[in-house]
PDB file of C-alpha atoms and ligand atoms in Angstrom:
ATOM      1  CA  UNK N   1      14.357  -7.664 -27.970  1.00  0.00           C
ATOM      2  CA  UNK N   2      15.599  -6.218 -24.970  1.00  0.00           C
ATOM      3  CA  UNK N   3      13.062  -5.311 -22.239  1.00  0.00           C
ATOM      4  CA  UNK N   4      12.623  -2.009 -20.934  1.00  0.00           C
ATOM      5  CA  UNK N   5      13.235  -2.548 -17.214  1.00  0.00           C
ATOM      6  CA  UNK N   6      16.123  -1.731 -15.424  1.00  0.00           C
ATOM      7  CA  UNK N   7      20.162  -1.553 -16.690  1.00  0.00           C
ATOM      8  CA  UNK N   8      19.436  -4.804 -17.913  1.00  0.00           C
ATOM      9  CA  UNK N   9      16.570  -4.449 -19.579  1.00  0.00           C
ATOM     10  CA  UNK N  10      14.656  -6.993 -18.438  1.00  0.00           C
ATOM     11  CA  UNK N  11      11.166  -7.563 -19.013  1.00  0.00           C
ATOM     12  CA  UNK N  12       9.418  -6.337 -15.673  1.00  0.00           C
ATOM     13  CA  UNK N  13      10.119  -4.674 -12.907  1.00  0.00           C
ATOM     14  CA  UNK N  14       8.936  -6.586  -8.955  1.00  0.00           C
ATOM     15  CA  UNK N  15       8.961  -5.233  -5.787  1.00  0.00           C
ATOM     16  CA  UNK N  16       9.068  -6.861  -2.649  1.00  0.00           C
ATOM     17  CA  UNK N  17       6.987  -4.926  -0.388  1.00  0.00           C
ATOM     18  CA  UNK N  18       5.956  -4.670   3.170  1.00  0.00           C
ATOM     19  CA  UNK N  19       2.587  -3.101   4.986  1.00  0.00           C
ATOM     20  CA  UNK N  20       1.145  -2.738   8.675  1.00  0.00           C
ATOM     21  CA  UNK N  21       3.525  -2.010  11.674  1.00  0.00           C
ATOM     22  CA  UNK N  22       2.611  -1.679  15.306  1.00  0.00           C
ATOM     23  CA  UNK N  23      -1.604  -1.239  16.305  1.00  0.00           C
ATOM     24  CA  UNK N  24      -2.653   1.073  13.818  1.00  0.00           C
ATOM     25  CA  UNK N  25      -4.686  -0.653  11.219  1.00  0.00           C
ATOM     26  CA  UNK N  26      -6.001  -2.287  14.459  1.00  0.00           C
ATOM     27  CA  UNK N  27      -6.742   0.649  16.200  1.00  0.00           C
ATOM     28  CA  UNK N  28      -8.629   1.821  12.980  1.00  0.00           C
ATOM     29  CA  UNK N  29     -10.809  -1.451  12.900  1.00  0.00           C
ATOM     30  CA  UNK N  30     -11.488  -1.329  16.156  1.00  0.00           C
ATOM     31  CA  UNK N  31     -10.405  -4.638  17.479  1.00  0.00           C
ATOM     32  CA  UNK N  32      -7.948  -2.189  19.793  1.00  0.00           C
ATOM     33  CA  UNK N  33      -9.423   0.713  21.739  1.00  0.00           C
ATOM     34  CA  UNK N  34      -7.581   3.824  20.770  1.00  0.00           C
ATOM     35  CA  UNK N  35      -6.527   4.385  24.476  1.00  0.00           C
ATOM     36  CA  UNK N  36      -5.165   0.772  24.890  1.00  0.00           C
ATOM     37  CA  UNK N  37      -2.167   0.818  25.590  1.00  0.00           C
ATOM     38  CA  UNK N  38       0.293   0.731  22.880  1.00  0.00           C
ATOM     39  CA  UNK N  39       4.192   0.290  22.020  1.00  0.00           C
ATOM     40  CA  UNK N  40       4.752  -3.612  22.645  1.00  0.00           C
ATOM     41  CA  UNK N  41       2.709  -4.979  19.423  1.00  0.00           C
ATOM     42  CA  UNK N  42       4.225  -8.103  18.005  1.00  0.00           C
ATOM     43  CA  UNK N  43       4.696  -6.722  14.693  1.00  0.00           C
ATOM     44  CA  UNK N  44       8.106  -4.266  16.353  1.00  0.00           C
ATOM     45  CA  UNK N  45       8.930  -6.509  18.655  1.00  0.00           C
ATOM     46  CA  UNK N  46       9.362  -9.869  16.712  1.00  0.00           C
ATOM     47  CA  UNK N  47       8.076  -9.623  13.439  1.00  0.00           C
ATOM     48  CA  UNK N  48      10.253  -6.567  12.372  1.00  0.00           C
ATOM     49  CA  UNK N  49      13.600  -7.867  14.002  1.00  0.00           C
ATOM     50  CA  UNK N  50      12.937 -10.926  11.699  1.00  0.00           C
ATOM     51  CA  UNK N  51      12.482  -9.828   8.651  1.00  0.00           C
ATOM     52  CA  UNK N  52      14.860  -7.124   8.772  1.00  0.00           C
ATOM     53  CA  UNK N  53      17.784  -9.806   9.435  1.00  0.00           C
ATOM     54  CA  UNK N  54      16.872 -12.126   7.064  1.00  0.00           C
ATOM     55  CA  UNK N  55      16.668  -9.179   3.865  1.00  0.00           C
ATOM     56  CA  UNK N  56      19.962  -8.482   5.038  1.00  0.00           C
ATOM     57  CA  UNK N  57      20.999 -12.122   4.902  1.00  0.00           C
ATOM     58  CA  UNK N  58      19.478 -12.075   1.091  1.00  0.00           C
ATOM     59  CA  UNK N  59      20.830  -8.559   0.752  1.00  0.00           C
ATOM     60  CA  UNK N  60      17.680  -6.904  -0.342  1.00  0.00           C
ATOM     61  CA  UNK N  61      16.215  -3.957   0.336  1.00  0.00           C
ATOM     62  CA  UNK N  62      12.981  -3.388   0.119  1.00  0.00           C
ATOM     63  CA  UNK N  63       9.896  -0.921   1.103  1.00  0.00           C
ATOM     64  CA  UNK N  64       8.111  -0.718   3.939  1.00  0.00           C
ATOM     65  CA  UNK N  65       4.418   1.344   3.375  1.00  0.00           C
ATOM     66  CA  UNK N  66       3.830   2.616   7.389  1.00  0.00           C
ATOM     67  CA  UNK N  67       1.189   3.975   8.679  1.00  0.00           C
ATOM     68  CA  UNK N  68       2.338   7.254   9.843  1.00  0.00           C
ATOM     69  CA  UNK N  69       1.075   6.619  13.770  1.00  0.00           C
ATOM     70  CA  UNK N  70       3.892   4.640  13.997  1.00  0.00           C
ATOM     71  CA  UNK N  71       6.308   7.517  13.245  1.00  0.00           C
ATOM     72  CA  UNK N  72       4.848   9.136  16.283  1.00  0.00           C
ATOM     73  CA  UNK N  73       4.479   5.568  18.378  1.00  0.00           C
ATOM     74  CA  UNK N  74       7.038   3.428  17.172  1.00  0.00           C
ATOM     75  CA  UNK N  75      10.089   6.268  16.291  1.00  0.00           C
ATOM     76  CA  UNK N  76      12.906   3.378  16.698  1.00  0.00           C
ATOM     77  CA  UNK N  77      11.146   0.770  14.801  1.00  0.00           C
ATOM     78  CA  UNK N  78      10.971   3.462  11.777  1.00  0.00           C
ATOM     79  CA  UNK N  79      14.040   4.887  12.019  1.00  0.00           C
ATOM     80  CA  UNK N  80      15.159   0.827  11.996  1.00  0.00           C
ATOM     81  CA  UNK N  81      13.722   0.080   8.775  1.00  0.00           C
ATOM     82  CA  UNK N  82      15.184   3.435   7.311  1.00  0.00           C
ATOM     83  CA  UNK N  83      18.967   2.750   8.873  1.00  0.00           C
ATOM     84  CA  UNK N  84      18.745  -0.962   7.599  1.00  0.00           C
ATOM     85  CA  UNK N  85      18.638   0.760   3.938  1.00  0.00           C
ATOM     86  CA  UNK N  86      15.108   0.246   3.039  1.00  0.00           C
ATOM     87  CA  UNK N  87      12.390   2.873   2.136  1.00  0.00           C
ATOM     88  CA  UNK N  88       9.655   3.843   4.420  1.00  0.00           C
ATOM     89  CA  UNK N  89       6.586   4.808   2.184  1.00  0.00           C
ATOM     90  CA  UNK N  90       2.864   6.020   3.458  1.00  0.00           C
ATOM     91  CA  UNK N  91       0.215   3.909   3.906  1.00  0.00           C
ATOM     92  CA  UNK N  92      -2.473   6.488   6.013  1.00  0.00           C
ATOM     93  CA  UNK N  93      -1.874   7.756   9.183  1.00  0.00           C
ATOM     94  CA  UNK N  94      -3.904   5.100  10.756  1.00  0.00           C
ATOM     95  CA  UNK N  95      -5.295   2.757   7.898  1.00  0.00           C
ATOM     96  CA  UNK N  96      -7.891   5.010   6.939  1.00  0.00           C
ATOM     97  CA  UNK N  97      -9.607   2.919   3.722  1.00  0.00           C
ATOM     98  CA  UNK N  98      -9.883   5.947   1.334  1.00  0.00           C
ATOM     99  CA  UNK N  99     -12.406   4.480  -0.333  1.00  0.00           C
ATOM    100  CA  UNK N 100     -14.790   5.068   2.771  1.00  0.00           C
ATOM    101  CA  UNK N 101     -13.145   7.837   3.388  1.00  0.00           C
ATOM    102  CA  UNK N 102     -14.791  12.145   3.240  1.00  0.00           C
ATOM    103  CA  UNK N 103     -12.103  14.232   1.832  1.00  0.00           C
ATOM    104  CA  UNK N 104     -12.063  16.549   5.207  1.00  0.00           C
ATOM    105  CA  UNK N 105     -10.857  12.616   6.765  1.00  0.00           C
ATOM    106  CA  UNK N 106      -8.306  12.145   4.456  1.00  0.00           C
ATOM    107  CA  UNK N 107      -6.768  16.072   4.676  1.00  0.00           C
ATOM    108  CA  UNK N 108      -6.805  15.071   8.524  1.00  0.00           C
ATOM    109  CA  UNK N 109      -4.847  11.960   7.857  1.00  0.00           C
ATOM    110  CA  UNK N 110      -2.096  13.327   5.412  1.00  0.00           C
ATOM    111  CA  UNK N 111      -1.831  16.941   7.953  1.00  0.00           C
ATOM    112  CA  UNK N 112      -1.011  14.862  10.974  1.00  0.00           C
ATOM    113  CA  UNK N 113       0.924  12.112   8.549  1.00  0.00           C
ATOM    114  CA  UNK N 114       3.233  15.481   7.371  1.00  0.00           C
ATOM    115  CA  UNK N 115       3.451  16.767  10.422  1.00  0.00           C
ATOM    116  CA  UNK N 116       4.835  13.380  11.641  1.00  0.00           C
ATOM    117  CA  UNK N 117       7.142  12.779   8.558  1.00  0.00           C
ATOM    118  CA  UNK N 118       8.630  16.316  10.116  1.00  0.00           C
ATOM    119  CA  UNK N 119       9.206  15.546  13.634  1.00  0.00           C
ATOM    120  CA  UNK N 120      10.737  12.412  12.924  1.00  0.00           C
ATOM    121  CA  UNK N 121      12.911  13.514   9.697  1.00  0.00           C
ATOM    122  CA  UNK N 122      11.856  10.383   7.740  1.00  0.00           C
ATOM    123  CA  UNK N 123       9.867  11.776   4.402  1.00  0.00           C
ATOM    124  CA  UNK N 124       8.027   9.283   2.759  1.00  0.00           C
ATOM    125  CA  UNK N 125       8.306   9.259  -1.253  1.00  0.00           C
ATOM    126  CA  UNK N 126       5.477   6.614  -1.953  1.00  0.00           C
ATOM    127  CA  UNK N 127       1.923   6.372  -0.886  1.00  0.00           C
ATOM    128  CA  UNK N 128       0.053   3.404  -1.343  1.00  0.00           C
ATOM    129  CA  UNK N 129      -3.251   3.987   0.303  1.00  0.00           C
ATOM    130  CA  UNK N 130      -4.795   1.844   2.938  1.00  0.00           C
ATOM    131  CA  UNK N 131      -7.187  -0.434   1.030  1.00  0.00           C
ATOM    132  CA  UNK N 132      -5.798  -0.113  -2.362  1.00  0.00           C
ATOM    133  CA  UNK N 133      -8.607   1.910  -3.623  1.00  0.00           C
ATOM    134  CA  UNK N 134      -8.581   5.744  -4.284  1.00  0.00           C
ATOM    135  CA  UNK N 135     -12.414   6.194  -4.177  1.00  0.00           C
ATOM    136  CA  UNK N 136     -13.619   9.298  -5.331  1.00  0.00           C
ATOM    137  CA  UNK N 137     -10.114  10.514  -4.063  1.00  0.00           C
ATOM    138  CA  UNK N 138      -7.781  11.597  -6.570  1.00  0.00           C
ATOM    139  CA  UNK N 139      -4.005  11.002  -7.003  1.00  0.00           C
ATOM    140  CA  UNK N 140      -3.402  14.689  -7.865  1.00  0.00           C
ATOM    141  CA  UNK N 141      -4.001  14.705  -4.176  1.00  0.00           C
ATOM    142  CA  UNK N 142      -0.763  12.534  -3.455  1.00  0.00           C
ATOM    143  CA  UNK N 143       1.361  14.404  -5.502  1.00  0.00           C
ATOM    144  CA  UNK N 144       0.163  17.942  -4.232  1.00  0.00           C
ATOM    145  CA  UNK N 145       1.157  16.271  -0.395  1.00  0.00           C
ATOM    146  CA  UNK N 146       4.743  15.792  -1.611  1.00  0.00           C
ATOM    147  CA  UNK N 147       4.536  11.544  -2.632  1.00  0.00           C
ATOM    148  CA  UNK N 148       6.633  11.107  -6.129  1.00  0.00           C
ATOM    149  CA  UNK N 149       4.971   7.505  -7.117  1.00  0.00           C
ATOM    150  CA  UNK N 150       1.475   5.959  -5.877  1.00  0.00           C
ATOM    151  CA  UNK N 151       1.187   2.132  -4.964  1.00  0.00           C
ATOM    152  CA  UNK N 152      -2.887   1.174  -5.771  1.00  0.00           C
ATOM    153  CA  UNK N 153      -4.531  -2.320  -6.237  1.00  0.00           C
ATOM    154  CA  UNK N 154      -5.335  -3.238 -10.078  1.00  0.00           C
ATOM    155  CA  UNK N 155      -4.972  -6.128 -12.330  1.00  0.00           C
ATOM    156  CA  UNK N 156      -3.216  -3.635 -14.730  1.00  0.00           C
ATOM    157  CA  UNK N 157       0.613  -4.737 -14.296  1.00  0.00           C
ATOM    158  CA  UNK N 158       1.475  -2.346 -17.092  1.00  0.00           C
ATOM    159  CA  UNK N 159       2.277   0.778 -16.528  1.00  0.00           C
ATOM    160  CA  UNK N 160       2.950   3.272 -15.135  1.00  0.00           C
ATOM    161  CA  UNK N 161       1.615   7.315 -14.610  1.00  0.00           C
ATOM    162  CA  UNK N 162      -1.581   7.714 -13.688  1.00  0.00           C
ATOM    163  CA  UNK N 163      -2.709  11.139 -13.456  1.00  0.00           C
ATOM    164  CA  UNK N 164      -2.776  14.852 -14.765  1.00  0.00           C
ATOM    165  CA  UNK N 165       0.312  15.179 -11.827  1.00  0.00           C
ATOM    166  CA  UNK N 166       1.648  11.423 -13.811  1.00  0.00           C
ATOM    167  CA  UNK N 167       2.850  10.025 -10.693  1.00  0.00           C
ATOM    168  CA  UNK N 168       4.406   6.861 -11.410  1.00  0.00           C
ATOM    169  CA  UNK N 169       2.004   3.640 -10.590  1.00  0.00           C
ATOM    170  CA  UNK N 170       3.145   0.355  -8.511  1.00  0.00           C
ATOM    171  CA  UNK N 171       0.168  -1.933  -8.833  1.00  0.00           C
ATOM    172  CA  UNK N 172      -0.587  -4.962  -7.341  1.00  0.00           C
ATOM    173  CA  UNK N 173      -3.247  -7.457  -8.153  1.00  0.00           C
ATOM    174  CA  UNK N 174      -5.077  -9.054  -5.282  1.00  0.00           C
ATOM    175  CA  UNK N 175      -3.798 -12.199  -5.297  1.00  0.00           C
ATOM    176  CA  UNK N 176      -0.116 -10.549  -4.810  1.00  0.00           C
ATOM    177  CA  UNK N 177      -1.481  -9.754  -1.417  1.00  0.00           C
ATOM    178  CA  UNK N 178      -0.200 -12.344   1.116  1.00  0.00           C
ATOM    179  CA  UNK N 179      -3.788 -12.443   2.853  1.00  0.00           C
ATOM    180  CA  UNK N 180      -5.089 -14.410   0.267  1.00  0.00           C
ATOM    181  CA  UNK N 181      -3.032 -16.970   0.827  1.00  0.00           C
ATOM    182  CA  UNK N 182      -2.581 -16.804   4.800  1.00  0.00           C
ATOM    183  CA  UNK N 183      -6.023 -15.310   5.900  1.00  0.00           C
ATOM    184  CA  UNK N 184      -9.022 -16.732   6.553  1.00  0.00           C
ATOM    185  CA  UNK N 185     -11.187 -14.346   5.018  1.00  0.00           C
ATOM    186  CA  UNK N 186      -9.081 -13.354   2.453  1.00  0.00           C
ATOM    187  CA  UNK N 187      -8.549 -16.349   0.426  1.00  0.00           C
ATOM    188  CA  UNK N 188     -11.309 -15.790  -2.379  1.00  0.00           C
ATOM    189  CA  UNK N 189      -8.818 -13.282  -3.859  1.00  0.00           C
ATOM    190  CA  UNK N 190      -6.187 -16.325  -4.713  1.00  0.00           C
ATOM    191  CA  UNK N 191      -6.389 -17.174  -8.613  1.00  0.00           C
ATOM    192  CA  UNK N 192      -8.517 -19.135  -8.464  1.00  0.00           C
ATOM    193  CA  UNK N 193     -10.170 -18.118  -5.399  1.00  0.00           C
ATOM    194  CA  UNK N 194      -9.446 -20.833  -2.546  1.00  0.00           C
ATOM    195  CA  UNK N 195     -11.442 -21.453   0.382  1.00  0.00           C
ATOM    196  CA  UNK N 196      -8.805 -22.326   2.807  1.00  0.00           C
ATOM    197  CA  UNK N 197      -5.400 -20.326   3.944  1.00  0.00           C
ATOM    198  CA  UNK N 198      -2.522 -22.330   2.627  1.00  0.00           C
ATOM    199  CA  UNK N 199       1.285 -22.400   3.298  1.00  0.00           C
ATOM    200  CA  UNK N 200       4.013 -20.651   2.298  1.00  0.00           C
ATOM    201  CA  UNK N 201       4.510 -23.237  -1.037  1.00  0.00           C
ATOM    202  CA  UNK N 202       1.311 -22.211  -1.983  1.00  0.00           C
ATOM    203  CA  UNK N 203       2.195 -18.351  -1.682  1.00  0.00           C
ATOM    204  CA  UNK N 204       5.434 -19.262  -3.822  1.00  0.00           C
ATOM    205  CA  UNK N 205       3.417 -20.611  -6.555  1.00  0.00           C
ATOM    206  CA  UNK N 206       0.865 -17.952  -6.696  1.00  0.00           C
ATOM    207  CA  UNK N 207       3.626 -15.042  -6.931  1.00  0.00           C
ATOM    208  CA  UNK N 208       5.456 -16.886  -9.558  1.00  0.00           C
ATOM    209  CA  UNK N 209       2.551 -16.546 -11.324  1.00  0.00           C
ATOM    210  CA  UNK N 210       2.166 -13.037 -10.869  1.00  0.00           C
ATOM    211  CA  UNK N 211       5.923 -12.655 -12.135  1.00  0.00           C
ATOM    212  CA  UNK N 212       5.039 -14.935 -15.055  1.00  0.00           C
ATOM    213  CA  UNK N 213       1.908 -12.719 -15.866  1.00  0.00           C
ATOM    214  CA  UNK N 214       4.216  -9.649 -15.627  1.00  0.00           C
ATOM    215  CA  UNK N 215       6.903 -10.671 -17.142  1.00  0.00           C
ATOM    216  CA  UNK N 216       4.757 -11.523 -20.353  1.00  0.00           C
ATOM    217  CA  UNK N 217       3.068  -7.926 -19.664  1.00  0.00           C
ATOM    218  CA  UNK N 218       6.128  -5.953 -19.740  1.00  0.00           C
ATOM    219  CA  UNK N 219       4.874  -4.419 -16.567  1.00  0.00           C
ATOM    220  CA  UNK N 220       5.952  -3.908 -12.684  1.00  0.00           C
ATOM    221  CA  UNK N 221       4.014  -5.421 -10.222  1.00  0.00           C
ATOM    222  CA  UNK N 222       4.713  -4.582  -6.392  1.00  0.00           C
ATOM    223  CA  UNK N 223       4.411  -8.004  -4.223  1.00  0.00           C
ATOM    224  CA  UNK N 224       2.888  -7.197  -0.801  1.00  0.00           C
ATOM    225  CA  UNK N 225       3.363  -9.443   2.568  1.00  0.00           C
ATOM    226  CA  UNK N 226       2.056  -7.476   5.854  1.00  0.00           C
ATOM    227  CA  UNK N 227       4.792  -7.298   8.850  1.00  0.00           C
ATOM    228  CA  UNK N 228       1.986  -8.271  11.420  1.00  0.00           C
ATOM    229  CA  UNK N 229       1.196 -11.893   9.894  1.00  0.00           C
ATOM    230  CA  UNK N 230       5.301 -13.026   9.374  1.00  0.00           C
ATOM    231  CA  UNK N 231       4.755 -14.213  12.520  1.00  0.00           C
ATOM    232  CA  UNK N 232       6.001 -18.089  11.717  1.00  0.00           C
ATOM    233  CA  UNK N 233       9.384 -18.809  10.484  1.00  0.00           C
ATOM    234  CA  UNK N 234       8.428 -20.490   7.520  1.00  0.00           C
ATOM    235  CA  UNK N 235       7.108 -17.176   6.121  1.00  0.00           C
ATOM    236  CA  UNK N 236       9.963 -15.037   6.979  1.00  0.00           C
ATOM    237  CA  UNK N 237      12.127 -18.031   5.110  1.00  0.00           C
ATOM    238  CA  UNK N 238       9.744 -18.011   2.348  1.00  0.00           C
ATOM    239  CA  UNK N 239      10.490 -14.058   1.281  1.00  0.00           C
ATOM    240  CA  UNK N 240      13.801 -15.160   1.595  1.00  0.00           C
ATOM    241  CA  UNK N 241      13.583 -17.731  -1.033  1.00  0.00           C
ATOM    242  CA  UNK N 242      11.351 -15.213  -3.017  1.00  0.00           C
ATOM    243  CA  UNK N 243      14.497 -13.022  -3.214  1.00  0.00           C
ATOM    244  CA  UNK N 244      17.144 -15.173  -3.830  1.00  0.00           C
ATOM    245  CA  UNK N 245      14.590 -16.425  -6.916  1.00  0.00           C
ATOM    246  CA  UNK N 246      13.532 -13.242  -8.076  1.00  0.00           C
ATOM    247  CA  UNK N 247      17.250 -12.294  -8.326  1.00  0.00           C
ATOM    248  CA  UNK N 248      18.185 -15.062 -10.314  1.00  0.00           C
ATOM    249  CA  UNK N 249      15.570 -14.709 -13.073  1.00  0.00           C
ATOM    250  CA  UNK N 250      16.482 -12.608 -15.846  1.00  0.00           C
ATOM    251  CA  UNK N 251      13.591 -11.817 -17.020  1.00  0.00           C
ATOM    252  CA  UNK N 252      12.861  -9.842 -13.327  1.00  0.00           C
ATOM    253  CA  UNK N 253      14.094  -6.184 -12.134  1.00  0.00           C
ATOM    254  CA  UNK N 254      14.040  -7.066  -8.757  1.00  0.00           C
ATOM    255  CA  UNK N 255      14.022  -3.253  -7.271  1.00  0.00           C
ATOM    256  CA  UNK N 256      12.783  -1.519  -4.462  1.00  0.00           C
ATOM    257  CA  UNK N 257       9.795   0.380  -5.426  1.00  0.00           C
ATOM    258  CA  UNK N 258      11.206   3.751  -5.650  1.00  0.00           C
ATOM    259  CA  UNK N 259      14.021   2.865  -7.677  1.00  0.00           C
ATOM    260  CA  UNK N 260      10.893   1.540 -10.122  1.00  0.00           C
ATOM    261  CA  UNK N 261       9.222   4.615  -9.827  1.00  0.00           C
ATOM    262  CA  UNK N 262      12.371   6.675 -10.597  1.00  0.00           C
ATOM    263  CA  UNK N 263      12.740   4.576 -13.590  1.00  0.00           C
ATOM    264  CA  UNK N 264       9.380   5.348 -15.183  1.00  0.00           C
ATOM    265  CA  UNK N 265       9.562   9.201 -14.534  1.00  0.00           C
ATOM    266  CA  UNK N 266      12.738   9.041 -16.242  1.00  0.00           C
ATOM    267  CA  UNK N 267      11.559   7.514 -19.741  1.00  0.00           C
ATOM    268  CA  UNK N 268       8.304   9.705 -20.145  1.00  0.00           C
ATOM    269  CA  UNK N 269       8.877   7.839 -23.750  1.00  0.00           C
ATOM    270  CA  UNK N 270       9.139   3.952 -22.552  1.00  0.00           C
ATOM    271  CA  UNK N 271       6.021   5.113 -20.381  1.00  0.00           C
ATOM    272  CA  UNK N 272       3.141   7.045 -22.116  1.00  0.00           C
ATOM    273  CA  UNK N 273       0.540   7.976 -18.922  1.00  0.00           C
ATOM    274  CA  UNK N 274      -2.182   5.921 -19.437  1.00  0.00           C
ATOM    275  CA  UNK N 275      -5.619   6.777 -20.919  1.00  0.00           C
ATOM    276  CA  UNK N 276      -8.623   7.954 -18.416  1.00  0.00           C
ATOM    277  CA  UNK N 277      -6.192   6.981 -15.382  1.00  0.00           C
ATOM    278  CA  UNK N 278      -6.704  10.180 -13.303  1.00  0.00           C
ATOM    279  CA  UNK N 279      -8.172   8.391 -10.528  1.00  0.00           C
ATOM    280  CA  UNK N 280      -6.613   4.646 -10.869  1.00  0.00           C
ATOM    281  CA  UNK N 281      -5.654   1.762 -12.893  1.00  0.00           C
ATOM    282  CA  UNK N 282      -8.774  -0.250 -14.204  1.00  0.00           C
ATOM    283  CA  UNK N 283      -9.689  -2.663 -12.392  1.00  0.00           C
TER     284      UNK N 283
HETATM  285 ZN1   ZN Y   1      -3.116  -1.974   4.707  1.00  0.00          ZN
END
């Protein structure tokens, strides 16, 4: 039986997917004052140039999740991504987790995040909010700013809508987060948890086992890398061979996320919301 995902109808839907541009999520940890001096971070000036030339080499495009700061810090590096042909979604104005977050902080974050999406004439269609986790923050709140789908962390790589506004879910489990492969610190969330970053190879073999588990699913699953930590050539070479493999499996919808997203709000049938999801996929 034919899958439901895509013109093909293949059984799941993937999204390559990129977070974290310039100092912002830095600025928000506080490992860089906030009156240091920005608008060299190696993230724009190497990082970005790289991986923008090699998804055009593997003719993908793909979705960026920016934290709005950079619309007002980095305008070029924005309107970049955009001009290359990929979407520019939200991910906070600058990394606020919004699981830690009052709801007076995160009105403040998506007021200045608007009012940046306006001044620049970019407008964001997908949030995926910094940390993964909605808290006691609701996605009603996402839709009622203007975002059409919502990317959130879950193991849930089924569907789909997830709220009485049934904006269309991207998840991602945590081992499709490139940290936990890369990071010291972030390694527990491999499958199985590892204690020590590992290479690119070892990345491969962990998101074809994502794609496996989705596949099998029937679900969508959105694969994350960061932009700040594609900083060796091996790793921008590695997405590259991620593409040209995802393409060539029929079983995959390789897709940018919104063109997922658009998908599921356009089969309310192939996608029933999903039971008790106001907030977020189980997890
Ligand atoms: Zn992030």
């Amino acid at each position: 039986m034919a899958g439901r995902w895509g013109p093909g109808g293949a059984d799941c839907a993937v999204a390559i997917t990129f977070d974290h541009l310039g100092e912002a999520a830095e600025i928000q940890l506080g490992s860089v004052p906030p009156d240091a001096p920005t608008g060299q971070h190696h993230s724009v000036t190497r990082e970005l140039p790289a991986l923008l030339t090699m998804l055009a080499a593997h003719a993908y495009s793909a979705t960026f999740f920016v934290e709005a700061w950079n619309f007002r810090h980095y305008p070029h590096a924005v309107r970049a991504i955009a001009e290359a042909g990929h979407e520019v979604g939200w991910h906070g104005w600058l990394h606020e987790p919004w699981h830690r977050s009052t709801a007076e902080e995160i009105e403040e974050s998506l007021r200045l995040s608007l009012d940046a999406f306006a001044a620049l004439g970019i407008r964001p269609r997908g949030a995926r909010p910094p940390a993964g986790l909605l808290g006691p923050h609701s996605i009603d709140l996402l839709a009622e700013h203007g975002f059409d789908y919502v990317s959130l962390a879950g193991t849930a790589f089924g569907t789909t809508v997830g709220s009485t506004a049934r904006l269309p879910l991207l998840p991602y489990p945590w081992h499709a987060v490139d940290g936990a492969y890369y990071v010291p610190g972030f390694t527990r969330l491999r499958v199985p948890p590892g204690d020590e970053p590992v290479g690119p190879d070892g990345l491969l073999d962990g998101y074809a086992a994502i794609v496996d588990d989705t596949a099998a699913a029937g679900g969508c699953v959105g694969l994350i890398f960061h932009v700040p930590w594609q900083d060796r050539p091996e790793r921008v070479e590695a997405i590259g061979a991620l593409v040209d493999r995802l393409a060539a499996d029929e079983r995959v919808w390789l897709a940018r996320a919104d063109e997922i997203a658009d998908w599921v709000r356009d089969r309310p049938a192939d996608f029933p919301a999903a039971p008790h999801a106001d907030r977020a996929p189980a997890w």
